Short mmCIF file of C-alpha atoms in Angstrom, two decimals:
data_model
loop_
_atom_site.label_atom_id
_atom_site.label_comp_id
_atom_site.label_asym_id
_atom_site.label_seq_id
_atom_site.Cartn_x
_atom_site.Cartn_y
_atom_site.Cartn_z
CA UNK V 1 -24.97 -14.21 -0.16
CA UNK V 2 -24.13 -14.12 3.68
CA UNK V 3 -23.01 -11.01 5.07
CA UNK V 4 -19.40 -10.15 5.56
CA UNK V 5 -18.25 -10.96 9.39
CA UNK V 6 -15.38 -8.71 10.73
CA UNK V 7 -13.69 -9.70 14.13
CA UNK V 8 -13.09 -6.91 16.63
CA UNK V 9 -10.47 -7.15 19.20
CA UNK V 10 -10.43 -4.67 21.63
CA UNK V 11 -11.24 -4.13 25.26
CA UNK V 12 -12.29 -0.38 25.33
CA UNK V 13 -16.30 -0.57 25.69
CA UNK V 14 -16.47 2.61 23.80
CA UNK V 15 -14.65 2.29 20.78
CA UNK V 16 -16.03 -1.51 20.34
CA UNK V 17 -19.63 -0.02 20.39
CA UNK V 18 -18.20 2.68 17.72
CA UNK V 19 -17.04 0.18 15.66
CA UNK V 20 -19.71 -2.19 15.95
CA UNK V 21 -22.23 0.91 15.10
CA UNK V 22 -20.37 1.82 12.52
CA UNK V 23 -20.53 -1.66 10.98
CA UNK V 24 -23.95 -2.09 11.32
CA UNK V 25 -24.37 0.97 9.55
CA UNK V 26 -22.61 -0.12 6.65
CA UNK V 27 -24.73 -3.89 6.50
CA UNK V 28 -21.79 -5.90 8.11
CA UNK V 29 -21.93 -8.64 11.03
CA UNK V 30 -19.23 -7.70 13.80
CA UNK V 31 -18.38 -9.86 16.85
CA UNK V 32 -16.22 -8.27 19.67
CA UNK V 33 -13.61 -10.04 21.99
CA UNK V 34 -11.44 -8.13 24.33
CA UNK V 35 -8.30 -9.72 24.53
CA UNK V 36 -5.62 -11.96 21.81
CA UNK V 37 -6.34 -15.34 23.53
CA UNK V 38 -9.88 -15.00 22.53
CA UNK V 39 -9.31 -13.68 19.28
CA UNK V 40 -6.80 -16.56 18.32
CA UNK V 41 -9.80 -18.94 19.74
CA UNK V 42 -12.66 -17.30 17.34
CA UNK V 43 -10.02 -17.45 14.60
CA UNK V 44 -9.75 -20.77 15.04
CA UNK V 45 -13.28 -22.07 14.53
CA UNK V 46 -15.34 -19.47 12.98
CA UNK V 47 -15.21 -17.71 9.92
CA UNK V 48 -14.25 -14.42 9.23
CA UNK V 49 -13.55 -11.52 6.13
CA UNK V 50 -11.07 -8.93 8.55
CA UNK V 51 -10.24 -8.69 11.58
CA UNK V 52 -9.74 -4.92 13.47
CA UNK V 53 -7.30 -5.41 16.26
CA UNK V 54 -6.23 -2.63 18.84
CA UNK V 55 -2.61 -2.39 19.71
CA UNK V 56 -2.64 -2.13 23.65
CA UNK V 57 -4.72 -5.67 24.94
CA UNK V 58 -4.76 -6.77 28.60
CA UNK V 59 -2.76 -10.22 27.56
CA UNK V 60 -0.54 -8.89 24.69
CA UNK V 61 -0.72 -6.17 21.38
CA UNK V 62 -1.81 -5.87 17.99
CA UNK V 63 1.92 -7.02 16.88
CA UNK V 64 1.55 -10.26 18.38
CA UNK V 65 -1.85 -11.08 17.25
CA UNK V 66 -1.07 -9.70 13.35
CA UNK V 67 2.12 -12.58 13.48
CA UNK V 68 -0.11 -14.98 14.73
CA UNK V 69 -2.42 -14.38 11.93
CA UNK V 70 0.35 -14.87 9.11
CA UNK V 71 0.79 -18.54 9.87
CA UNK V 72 -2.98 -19.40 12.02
CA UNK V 73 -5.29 -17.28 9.44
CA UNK V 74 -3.44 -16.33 6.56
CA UNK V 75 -6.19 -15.80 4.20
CA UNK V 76 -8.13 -13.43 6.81
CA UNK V 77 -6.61 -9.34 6.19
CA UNK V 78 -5.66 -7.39 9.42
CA UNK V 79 -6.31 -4.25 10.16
CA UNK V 80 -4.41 -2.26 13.04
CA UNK V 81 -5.61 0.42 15.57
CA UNK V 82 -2.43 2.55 16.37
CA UNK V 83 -2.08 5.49 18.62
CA UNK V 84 -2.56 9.22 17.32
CA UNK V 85 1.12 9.98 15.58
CA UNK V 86 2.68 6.31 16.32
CA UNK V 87 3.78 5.66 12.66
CA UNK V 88 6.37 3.23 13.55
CA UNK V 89 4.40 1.07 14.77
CA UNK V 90 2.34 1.03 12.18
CA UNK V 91 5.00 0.81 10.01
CA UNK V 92 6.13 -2.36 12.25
CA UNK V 93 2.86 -3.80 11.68
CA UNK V 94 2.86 -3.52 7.62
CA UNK V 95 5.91 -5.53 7.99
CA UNK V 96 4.85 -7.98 9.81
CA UNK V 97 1.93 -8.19 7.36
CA UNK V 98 -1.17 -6.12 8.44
CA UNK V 99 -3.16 -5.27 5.62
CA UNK V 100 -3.63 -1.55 6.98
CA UNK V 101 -4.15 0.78 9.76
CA UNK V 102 -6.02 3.66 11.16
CA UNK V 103 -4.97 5.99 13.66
CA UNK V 104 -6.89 7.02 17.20
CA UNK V 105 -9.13 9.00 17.09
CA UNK V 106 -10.95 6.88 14.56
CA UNK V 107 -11.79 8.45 11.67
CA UNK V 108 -15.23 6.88 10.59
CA UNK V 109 -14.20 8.25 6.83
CA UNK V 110 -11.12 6.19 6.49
CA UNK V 111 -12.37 3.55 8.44
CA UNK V 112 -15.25 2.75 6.43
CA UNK V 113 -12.41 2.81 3.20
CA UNK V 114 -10.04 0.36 4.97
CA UNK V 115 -13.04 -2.14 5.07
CA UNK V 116 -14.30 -1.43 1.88
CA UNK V 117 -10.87 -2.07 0.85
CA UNK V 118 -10.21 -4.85 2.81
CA UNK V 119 -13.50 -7.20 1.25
CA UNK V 120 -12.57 -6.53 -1.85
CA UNK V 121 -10.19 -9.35 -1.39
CA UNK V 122 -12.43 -11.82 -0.97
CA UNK V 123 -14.62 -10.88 -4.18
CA UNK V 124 -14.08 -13.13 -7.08
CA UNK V 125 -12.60 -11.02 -10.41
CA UNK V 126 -12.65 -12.56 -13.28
CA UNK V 127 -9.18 -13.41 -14.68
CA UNK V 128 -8.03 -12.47 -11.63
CA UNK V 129 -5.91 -15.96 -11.41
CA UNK V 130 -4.01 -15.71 -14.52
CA UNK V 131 -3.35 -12.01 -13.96
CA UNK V 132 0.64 -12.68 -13.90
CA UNK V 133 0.88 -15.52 -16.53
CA UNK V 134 0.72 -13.35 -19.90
CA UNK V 135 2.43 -10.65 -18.83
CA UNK V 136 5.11 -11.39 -16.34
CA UNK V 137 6.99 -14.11 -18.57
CA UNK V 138 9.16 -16.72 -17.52
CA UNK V 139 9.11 -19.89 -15.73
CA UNK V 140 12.22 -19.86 -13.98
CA UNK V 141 12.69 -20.69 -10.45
CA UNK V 142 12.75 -16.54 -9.40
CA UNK V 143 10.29 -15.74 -11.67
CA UNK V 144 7.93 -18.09 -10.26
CA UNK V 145 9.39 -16.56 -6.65
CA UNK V 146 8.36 -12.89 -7.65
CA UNK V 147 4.70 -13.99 -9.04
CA UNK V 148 4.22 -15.50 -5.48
CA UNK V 149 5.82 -12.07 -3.86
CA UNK V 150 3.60 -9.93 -5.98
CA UNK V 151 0.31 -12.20 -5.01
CA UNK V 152 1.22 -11.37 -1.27
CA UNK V 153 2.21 -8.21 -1.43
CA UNK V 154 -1.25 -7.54 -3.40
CA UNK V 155 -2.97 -7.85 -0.45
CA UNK V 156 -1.55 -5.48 1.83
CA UNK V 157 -2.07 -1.73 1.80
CA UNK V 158 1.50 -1.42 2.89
CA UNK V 159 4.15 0.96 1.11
CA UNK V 160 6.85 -1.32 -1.31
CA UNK V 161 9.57 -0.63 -2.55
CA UNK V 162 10.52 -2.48 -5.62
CA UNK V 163 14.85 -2.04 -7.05
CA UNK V 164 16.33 -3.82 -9.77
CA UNK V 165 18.54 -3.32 -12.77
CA UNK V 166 17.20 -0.88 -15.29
CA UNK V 167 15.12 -2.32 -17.54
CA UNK V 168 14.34 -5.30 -15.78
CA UNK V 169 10.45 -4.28 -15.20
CA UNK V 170 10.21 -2.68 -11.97
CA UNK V 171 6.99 -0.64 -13.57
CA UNK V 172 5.67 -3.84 -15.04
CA UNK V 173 5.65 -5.53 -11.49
CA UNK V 174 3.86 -2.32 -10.04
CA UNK V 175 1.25 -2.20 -12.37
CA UNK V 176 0.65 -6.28 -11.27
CA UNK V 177 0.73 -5.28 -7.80
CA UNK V 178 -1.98 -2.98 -8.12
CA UNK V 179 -4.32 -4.96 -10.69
CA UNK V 180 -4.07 -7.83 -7.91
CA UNK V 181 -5.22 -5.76 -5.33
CA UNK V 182 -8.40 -4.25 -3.78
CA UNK V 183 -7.15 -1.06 -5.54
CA UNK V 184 -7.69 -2.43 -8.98
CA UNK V 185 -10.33 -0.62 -10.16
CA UNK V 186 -8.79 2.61 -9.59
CA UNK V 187 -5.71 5.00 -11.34
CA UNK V 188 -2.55 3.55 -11.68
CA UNK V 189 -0.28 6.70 -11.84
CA UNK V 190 3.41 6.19 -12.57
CA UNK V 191 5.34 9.18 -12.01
CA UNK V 192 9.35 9.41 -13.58
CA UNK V 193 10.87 11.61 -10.17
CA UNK V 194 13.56 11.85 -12.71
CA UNK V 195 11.70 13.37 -15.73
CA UNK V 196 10.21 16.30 -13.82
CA UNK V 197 12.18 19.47 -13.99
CA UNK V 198 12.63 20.60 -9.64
CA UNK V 199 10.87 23.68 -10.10
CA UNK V 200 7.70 22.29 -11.87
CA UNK V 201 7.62 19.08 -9.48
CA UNK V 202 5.58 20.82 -6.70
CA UNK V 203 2.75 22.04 -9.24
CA UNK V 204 3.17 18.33 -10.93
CA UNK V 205 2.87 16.11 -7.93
CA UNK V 206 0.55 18.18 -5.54
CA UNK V 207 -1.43 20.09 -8.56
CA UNK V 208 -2.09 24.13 -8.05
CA UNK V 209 -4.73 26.74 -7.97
CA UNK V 210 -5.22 29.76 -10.35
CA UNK V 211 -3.17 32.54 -9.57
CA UNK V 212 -0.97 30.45 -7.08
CA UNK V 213 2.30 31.64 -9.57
CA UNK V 214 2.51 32.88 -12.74
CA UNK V 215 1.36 31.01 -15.98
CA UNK V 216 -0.66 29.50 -13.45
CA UNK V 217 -3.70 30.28 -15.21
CA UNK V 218 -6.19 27.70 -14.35
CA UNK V 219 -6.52 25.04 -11.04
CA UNK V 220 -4.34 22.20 -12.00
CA UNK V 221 -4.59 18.41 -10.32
CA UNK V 222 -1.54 16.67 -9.13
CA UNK V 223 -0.53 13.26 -9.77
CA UNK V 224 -1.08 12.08 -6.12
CA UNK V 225 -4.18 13.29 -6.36
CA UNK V 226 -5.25 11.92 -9.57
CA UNK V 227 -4.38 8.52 -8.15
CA UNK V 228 -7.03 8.82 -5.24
CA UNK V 229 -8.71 5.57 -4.18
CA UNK V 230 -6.00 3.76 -6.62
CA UNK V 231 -1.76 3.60 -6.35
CA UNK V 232 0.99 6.24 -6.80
CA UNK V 233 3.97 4.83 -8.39
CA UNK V 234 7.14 6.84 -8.06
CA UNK V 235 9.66 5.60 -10.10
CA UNK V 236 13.23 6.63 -9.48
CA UNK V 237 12.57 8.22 -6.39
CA UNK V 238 16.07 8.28 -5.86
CA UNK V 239 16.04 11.46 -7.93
CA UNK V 240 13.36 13.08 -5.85
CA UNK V 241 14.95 16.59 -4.71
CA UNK V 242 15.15 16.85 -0.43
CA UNK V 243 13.04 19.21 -0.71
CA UNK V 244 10.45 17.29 -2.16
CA UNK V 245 11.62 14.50 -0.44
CA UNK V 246 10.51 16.25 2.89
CA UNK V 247 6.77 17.42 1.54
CA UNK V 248 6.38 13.45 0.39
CA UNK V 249 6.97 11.99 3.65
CA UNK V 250 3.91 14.38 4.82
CA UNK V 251 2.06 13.14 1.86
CA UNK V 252 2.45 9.52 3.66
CA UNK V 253 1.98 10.57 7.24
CA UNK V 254 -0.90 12.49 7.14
CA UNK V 255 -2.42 11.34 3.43
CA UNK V 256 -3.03 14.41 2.91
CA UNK V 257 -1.73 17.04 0.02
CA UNK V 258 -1.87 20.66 -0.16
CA UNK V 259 -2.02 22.02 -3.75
CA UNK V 260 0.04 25.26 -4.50
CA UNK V 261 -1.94 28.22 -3.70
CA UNK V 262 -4.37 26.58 -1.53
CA UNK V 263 -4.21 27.34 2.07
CA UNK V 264 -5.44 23.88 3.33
CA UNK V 265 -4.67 20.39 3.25
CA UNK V 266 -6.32 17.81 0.76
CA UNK V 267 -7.33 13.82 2.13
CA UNK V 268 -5.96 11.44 -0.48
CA UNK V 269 -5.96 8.00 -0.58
CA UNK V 270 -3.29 6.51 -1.74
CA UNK V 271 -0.65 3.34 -1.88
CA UNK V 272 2.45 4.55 -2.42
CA UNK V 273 4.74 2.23 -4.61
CA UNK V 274 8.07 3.47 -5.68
CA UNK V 275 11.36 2.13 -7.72
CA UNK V 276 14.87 2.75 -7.94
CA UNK V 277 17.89 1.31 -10.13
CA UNK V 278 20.13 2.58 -7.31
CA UNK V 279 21.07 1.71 -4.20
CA UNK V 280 18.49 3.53 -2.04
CA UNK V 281 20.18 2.66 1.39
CA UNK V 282 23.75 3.92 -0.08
CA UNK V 283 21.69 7.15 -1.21
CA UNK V 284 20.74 7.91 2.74
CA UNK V 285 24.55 6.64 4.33
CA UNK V 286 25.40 9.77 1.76
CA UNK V 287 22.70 12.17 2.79
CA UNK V 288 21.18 12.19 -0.63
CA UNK V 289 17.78 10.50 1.00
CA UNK V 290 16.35 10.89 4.15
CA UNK V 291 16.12 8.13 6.29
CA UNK V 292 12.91 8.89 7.73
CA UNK V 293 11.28 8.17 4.36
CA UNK V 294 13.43 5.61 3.42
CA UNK V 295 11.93 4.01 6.22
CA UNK V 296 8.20 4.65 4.91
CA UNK V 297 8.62 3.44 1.39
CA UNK V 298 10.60 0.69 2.12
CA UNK V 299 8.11 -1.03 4.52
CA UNK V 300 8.26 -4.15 2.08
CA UNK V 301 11.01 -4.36 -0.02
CA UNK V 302 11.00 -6.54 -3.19
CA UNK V 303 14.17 -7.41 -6.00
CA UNK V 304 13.16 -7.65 -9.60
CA UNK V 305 16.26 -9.77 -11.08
CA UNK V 306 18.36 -9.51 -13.99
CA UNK V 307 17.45 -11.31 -17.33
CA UNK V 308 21.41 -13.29 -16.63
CA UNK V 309 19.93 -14.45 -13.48
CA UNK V 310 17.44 -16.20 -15.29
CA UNK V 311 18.77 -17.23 -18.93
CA UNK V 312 16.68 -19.92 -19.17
CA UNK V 313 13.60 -17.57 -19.66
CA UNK V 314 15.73 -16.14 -22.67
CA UNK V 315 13.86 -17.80 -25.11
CA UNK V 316 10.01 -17.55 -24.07
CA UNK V 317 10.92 -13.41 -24.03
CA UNK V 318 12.82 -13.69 -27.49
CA UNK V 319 9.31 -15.39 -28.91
CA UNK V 320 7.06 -13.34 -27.42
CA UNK V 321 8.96 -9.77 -28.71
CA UNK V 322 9.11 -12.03 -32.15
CA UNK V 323 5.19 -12.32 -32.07
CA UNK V 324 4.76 -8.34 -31.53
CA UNK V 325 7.44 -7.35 -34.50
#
């Protein structure tokens, strides 16, 4: 089996030989270019399994080069380096459909988990085709639409948001977007924002340690930490408190948590997928949301429809609730 090539396109000496290194290290062929018009070249004619792209090159940036990749190299993930703190454009890079990033300075830790990540979309799973087929039913035009959406999406590390009509399946489509993905093999954790009483929601989501308050009378794991290496799913984050609200968007920033009681930060790794019935945007025009992390879970945005948007799907979903009675 040939080794995995990644492309790196940078033109800082330095960090190319701490890449490469780093690579090596970890069995995989690099090649370096220094600039997009030789990137789009080797993209062109030679094979490759990621490509790791700084944002500041002498002929354009990482933004350009990602785009170009959508429509030249589509099958070929893309990995951003950003500047230390420069979440928007990260954030403008998920959009326009980088699988990930990492931050300057490199860390070698998350670095070597972005390409681990990254190759696993290459590997052949069984089943992995039919993954939708039995469990997201229908064959109606946006049906069909959201199975392709899902497929894409599955690929990217990228926060999505996912709103819809109660009871349309908004959990159903996060659990496919995460048993398409690199993250597969890891927890799914759905978490009801709703369902957790405010004063218990910091001990729930962030876990605590013994002592921290009382009745705490053993170290407890949080849900974001229990989905490490795998994907958070908050559903209803519309009902997350502002308070919580603010201690979340760290959670995203820094992917990091710090348990109650504990005087320093956790790494966790992370996608973040969350759902709402309501209208999220409305939520933030009326101060109930902040827009700052509106802006970080809605990096892609997907609509699950109505079942009267697609009647003709009625009766395929009437036989197959017949078949489990």
């Amino acid at each position: 089996m040939p080794q995995p090539r990644i492309l790196i396109v940078d033109d800082e000496p330095d960090l190319c030989e701490l890449l490469t290194i780093t690579l090596q290290r970890m069995k995989l062929d690099s090649r370096s270019v220094g600039s997009v018009a030789a990137a789009q070249r080797i993209l062109k004619s030679e094979p490759f399994d990621l490509c790791l792209t700084d944002m500041r090159l002498p002929d354009g940036d990482g933004l350009g080069l990602v785009e170009w990749m959508q429509s030249h190299a589509p099958s070929i993930p893309v990995a951003v380096i950003t500047a230390h703190g420069n979440m928007e454009t990260a954030v403008r890079a998920l959009k326009l459909g980088a699988f990930d990033f990492v931050s300057k300075p490199v860390d070698l830790t998350v670095l070597r988990k972005l390409v681990g990540s990254a190759l696993k979309l290459s590997d052949p799973t069984d089943g992995d085709t039919g993954v939708y087929g039995p469990r997201l039913l229908g064959a109606s035009r946006s049906i069909q639409s959201l199975r392709e959406l899902i497929a894409r999406v599955a690929r990217s590390q990228a926060p999505v948001h996912i709103f819809g009509e109660s009871g349309t399946g908004k959990e159903l489509v996060a659990k496919l977007i995460h048993e398409s993905g690199p993250r597969r093999g890891a927890p799914f954790v759905p978490v009801n924002c709703g369902a957790i009483p405010t004063e218990l929601m910091e001990s729930e989501l962030f876990g605590h340690k013994r002592g921290s308050f009382t009745g705490a009378v053993a170290d407890k794991k949080g849900l974001i930490p229990a989905a490490e290496g795998g994907t958070l799913f908050l559903d209803e984050i519309a009902d997350l408190p502002l308070h919580m609200q603010v201690k979340l968007l760290r959670v995203i920033q820094e992917k990091a948590v710090r348990p109650v009681g504990e005087q320093q930060e956790v790494a966790v790794d992370v996608r973040v997928l969350s759902a709402t019935h309501k209208n999220l945007a409305q939520a933030v025009a009326e101060g109930r949301f902040r827009e700052d992390l509106f802006y970080r879970v809605n990096v892609i945005e997907m609509r699950v429809p109505s079942l009267r948007e697609h009647p003709e799907d009625v009766e395929e979903l009437a036989a197959s609730v017949l078949r489990r009675l």
